[in-house]
mmCIF file with all atom_site columns, C-alpha atoms in Angstrom:
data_model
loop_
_atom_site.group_PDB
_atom_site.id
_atom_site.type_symbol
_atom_site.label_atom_id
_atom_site.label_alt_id
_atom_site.label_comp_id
_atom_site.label_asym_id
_atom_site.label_entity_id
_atom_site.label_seq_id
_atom_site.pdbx_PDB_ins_code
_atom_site.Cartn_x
_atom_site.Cartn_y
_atom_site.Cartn_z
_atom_site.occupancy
_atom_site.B_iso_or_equiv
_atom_site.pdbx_formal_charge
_atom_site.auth_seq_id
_atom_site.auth_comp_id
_atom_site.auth_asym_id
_atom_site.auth_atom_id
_atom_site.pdbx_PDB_model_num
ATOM 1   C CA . UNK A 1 1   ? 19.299 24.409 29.050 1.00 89.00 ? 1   UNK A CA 1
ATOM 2   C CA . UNK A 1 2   ? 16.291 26.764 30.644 1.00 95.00 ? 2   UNK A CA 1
ATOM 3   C CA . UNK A 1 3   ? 14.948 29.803 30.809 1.00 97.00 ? 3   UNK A CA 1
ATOM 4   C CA . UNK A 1 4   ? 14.405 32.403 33.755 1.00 98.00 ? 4   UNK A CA 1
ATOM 5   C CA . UNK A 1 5   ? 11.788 34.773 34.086 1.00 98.00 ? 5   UNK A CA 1
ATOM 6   C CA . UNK A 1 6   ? 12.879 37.234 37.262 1.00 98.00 ? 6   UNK A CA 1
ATOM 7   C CA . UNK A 1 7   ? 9.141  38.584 37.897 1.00 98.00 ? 7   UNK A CA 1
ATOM 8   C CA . UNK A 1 8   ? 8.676  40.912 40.601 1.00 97.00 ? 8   UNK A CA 1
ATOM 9   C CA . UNK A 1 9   ? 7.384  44.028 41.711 1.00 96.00 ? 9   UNK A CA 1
ATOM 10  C CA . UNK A 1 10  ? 8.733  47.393 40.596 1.00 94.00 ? 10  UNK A CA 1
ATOM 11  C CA . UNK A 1 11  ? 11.896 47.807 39.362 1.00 95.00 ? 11  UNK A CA 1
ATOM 12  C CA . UNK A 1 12  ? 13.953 44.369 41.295 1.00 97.00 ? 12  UNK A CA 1
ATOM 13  C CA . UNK A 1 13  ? 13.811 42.220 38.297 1.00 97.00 ? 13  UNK A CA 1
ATOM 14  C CA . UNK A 1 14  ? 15.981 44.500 36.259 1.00 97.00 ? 14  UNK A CA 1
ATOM 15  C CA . UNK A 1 15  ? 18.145 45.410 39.383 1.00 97.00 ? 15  UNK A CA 1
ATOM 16  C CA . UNK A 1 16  ? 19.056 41.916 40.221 1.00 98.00 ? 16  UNK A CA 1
ATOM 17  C CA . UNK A 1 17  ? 18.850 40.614 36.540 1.00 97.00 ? 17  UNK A CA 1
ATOM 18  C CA . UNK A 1 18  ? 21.809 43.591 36.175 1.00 97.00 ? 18  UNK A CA 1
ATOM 19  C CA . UNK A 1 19  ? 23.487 42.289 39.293 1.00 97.00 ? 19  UNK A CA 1
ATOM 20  C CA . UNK A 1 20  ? 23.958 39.187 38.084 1.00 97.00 ? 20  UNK A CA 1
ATOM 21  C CA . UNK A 1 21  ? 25.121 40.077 34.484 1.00 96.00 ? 21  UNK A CA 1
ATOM 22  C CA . UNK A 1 22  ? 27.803 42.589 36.523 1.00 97.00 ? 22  UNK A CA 1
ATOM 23  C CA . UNK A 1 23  ? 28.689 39.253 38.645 1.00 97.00 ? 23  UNK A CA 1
ATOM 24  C CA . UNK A 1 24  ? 28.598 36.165 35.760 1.00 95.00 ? 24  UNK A CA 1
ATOM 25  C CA . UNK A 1 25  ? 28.811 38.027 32.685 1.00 94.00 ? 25  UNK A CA 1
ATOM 26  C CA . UNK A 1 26  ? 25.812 37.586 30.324 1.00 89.00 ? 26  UNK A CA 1
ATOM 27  C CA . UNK A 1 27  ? 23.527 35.188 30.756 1.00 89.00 ? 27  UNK A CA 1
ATOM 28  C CA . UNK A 1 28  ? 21.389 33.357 28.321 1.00 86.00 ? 28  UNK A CA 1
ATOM 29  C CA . UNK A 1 29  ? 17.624 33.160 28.492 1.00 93.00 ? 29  UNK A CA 1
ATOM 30  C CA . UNK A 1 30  ? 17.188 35.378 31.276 1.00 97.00 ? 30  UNK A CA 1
ATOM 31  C CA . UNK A 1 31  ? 14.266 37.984 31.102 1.00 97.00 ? 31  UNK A CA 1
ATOM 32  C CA . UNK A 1 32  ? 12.727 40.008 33.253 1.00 97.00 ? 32  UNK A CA 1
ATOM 33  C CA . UNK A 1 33  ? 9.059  41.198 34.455 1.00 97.00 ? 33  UNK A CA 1
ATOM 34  C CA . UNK A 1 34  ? 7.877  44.064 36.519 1.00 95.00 ? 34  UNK A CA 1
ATOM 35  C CA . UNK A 1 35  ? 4.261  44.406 37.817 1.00 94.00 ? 35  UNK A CA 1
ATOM 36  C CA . UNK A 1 36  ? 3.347  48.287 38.919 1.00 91.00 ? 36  UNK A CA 1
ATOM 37  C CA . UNK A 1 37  ? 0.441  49.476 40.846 1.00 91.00 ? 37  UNK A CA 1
ATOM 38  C CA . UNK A 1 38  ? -1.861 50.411 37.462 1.00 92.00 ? 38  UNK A CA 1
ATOM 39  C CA . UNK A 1 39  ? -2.188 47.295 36.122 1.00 92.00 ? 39  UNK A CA 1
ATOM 40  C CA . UNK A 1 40  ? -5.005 44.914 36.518 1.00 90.00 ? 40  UNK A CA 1
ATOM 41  C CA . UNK A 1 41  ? -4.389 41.080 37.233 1.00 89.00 ? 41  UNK A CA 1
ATOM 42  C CA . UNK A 1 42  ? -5.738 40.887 33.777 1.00 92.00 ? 42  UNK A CA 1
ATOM 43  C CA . UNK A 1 43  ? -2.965 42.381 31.783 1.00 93.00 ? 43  UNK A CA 1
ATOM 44  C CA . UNK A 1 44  ? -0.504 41.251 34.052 1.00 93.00 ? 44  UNK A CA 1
ATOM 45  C CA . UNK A 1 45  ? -1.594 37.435 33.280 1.00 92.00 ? 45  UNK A CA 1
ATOM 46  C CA . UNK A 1 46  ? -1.339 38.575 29.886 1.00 94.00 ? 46  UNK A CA 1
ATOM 47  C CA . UNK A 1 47  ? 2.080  39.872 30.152 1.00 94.00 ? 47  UNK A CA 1
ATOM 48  C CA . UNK A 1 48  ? 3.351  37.363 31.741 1.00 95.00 ? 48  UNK A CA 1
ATOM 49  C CA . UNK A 1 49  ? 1.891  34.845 29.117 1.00 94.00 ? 49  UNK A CA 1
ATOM 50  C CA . UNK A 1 50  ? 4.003  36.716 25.854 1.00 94.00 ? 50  UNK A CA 1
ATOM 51  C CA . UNK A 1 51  ? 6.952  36.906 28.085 1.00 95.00 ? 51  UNK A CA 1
ATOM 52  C CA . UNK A 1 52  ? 7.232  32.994 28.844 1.00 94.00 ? 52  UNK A CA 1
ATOM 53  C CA . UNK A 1 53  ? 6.091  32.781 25.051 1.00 92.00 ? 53  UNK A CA 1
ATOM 54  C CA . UNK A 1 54  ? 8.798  34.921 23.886 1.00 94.00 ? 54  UNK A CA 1
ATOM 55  C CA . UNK A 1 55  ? 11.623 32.714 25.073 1.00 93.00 ? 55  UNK A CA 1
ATOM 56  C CA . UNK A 1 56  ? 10.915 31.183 21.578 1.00 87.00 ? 56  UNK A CA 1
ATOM 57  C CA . UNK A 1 57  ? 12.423 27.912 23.037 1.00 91.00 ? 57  UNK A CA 1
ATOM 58  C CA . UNK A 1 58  ? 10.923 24.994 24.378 1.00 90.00 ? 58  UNK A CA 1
ATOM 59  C CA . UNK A 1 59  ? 13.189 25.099 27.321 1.00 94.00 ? 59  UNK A CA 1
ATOM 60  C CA . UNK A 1 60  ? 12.075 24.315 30.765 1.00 96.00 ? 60  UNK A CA 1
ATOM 61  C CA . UNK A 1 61  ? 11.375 28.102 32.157 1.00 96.00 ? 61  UNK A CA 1
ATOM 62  C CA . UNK A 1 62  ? 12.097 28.812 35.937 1.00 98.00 ? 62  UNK A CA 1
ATOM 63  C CA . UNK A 1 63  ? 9.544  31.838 37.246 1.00 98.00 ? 63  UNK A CA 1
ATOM 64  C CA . UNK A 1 64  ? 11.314 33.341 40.224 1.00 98.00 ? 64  UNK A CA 1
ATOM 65  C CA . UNK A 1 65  ? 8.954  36.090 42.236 1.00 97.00 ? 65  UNK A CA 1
ATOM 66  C CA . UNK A 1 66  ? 10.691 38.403 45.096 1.00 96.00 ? 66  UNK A CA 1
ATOM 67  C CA . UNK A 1 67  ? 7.521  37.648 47.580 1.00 94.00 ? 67  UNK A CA 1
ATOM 68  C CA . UNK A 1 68  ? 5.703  34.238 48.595 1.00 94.00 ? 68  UNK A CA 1
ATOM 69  C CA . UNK A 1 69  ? 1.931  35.016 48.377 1.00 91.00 ? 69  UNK A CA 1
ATOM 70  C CA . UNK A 1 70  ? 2.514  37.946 46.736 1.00 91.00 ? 70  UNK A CA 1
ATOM 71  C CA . UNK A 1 71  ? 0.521  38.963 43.616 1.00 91.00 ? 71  UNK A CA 1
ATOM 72  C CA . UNK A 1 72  ? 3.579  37.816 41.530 1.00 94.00 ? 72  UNK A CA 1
ATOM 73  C CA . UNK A 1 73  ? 3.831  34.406 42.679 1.00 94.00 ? 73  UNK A CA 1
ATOM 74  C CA . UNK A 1 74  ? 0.037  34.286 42.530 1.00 93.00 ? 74  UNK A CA 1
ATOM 75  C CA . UNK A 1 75  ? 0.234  34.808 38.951 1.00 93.00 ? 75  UNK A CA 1
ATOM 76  C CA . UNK A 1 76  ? 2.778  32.315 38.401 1.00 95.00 ? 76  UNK A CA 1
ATOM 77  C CA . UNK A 1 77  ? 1.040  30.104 39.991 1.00 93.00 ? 77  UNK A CA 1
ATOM 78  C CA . UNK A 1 78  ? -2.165 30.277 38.154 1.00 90.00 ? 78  UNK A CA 1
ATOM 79  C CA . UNK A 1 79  ? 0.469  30.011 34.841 1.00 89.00 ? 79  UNK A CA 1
ATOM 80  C CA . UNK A 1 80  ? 2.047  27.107 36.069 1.00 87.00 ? 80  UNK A CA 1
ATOM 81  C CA . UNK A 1 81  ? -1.163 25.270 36.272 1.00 84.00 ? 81  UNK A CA 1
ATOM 82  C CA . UNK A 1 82  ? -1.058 25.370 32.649 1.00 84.00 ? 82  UNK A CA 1
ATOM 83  C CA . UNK A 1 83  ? 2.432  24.550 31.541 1.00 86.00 ? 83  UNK A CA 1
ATOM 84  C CA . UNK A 1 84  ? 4.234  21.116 32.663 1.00 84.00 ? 84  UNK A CA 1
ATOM 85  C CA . UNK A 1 85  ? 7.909  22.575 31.977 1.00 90.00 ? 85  UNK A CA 1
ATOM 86  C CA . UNK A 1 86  ? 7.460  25.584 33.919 1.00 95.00 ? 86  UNK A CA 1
ATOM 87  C CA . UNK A 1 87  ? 8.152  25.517 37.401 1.00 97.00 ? 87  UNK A CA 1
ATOM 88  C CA . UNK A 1 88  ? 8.297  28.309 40.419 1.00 97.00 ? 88  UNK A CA 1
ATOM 89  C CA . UNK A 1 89  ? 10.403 29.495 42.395 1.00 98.00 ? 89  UNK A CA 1
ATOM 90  C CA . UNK A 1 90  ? 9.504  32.294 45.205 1.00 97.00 ? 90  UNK A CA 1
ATOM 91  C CA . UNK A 1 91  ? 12.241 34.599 47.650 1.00 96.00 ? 91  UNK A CA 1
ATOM 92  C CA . UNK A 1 92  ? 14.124 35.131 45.129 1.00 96.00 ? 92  UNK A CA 1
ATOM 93  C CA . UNK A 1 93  ? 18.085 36.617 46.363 1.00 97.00 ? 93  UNK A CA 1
ATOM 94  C CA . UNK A 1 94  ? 20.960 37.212 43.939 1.00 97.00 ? 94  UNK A CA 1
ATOM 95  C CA . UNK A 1 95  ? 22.644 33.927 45.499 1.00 96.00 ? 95  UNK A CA 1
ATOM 96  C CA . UNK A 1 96  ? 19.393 31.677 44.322 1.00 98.00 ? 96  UNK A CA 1
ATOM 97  C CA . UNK A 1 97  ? 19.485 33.358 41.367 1.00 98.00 ? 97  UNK A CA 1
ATOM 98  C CA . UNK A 1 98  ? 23.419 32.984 40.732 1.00 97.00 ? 98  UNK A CA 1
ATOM 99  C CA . UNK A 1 99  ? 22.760 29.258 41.732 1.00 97.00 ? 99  UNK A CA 1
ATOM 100 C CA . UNK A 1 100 ? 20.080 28.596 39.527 1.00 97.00 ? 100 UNK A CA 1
ATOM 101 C CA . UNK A 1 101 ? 21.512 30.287 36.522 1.00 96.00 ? 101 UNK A CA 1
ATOM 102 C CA . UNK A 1 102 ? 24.526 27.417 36.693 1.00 95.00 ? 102 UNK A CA 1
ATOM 103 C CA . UNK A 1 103 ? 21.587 24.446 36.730 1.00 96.00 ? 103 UNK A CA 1
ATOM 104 C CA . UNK A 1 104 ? 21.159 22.304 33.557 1.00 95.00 ? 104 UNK A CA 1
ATOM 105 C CA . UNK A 1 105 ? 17.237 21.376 33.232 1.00 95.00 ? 105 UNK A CA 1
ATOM 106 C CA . UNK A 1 106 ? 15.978 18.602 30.687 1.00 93.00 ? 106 UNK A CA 1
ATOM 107 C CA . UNK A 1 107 ? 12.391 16.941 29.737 1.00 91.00 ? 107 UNK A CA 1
ATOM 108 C CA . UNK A 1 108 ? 12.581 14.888 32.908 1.00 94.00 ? 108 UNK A CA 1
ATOM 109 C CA . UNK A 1 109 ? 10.054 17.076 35.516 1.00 94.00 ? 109 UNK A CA 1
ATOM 110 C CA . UNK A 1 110 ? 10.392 14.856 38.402 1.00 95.00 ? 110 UNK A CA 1
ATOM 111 C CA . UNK A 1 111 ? 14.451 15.349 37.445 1.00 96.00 ? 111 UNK A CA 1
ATOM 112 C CA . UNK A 1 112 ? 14.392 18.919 37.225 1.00 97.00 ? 112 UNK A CA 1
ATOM 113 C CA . UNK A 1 113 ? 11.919 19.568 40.605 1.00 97.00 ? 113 UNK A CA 1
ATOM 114 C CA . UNK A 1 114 ? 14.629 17.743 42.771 1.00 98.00 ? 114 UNK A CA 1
ATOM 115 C CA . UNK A 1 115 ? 17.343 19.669 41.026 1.00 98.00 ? 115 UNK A CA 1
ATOM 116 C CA . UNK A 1 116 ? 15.760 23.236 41.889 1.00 98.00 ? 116 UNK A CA 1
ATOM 117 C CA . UNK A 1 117 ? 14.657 21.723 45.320 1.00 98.00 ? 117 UNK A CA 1
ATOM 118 C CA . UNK A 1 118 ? 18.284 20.981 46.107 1.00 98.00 ? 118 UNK A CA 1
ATOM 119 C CA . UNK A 1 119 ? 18.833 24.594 45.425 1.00 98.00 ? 119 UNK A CA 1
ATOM 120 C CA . UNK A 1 120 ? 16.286 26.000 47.225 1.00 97.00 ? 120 UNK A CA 1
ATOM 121 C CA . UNK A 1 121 ? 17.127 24.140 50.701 1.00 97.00 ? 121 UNK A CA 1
ATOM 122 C CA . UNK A 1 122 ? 20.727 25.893 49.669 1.00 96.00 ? 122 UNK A CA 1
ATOM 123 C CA . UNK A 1 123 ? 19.870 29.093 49.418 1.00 96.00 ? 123 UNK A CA 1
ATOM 124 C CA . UNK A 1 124 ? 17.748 29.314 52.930 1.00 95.00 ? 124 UNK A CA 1
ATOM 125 C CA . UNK A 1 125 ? 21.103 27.570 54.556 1.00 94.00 ? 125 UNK A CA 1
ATOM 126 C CA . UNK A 1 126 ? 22.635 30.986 53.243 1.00 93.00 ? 126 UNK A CA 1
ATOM 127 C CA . UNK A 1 127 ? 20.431 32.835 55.182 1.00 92.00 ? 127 UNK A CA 1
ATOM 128 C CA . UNK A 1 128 ? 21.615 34.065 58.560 1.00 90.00 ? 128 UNK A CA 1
ATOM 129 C CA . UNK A 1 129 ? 22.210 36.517 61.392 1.00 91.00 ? 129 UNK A CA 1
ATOM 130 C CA . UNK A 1 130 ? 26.092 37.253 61.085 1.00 87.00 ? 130 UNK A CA 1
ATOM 131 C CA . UNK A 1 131 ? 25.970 38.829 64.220 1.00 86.00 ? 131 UNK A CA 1
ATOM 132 C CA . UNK A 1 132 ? 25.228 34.933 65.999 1.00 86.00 ? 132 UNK A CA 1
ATOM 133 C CA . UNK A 1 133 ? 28.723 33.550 64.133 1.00 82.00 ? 133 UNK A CA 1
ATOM 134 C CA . UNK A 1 134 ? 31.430 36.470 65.473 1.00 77.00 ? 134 UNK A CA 1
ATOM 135 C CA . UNK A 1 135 ? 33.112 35.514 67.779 1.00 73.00 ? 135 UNK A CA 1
ATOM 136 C CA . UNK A 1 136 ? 34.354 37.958 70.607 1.00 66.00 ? 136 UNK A CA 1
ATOM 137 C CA . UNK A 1 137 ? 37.967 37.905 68.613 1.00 65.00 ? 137 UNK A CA 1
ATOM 138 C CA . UNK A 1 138 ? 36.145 38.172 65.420 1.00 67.00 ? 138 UNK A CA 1
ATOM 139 C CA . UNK A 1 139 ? 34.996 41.608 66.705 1.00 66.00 ? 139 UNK A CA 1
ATOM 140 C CA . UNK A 1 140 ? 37.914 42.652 67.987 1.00 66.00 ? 140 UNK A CA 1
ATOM 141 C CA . UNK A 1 141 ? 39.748 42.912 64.862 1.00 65.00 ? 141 UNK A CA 1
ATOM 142 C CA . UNK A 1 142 ? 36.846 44.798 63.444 1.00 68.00 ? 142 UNK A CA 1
ATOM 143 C CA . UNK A 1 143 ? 37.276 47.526 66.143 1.00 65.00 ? 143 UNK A CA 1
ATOM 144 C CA . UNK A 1 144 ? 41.217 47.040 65.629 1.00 61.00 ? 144 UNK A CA 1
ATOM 145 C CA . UNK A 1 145 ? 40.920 47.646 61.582 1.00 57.00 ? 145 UNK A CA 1
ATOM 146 C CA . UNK A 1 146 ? 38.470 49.970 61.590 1.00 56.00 ? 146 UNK A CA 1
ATOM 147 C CA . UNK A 1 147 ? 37.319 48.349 58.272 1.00 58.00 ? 147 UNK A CA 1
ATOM 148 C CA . UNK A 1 148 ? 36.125 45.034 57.177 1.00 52.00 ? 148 UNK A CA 1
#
């Protein structure tokens, strides 16, 4: 078992937390943060503190932020510092998250690192320019069809 935190700016945390309940149904133990431009690094440490508190679990928690370097990951950062079972996760996409959601996580750290790292390198293979894989009959059809 875990938990996820989806912690990002504005409103993507519910969006995507909402995408993935539409796609898998609901979830367990998935919760969501948004930071906003009127709040000071302060509070948001301090939200993000009584939202990995309120799990009221001792699960392993996975922090996913939308934006490496960004103020969210910062602040997960400085968090995980603190907490051994807590580990982060940054570029978040609704097929990490899907994929992550699925992944069992137990006491073993070293365990549950190479478990998320296996998902990670999976989820930038995902990644790509469609545009380089069509083929000149791929786009043939597509002018053919008229739809996709």
């Amino acid at each position: 078992m875990k938990n996820i935190l989806i912690f990002t700016h504005g409103d993507f945390s519910k969006g995507i937390a909402h995408s993935l309940s539409f796609i898998l149904g609901d979830v367990s133990n998935v919760k969501t943060m948004s930071i906003t431009l009127d709040q000071s690094i302060e509070d948001i440490r301090e939200t993000l503190e009584q939202t990995v508190c309120s799990f009221e679990n001792q699960y392993p928690t996975i922090i996913l932020t939308d934006i490496p370097g960004g103020s969210t990951t910062q602040c997960a950062m400085n968090y995980l510092s603190m907490h051994e079972n807590v580990y982060v996760v940054s570029g978040l996409n609704l097929g990490l998250l899907m994929e992550l959601s699925f992944l069992r996580l137990d006491e073993n750290v070293e365990s549950n690192k190479a478990k998320i790292r296996e998902i990670v390198m999976h989820a930038r293979e995902t990644i790509s320019l469609l545009n380089d894989s069509m083929t000149d009959a791929d786009e043939e059809l597509l002018i053919d069809d008229g739809e996709l």
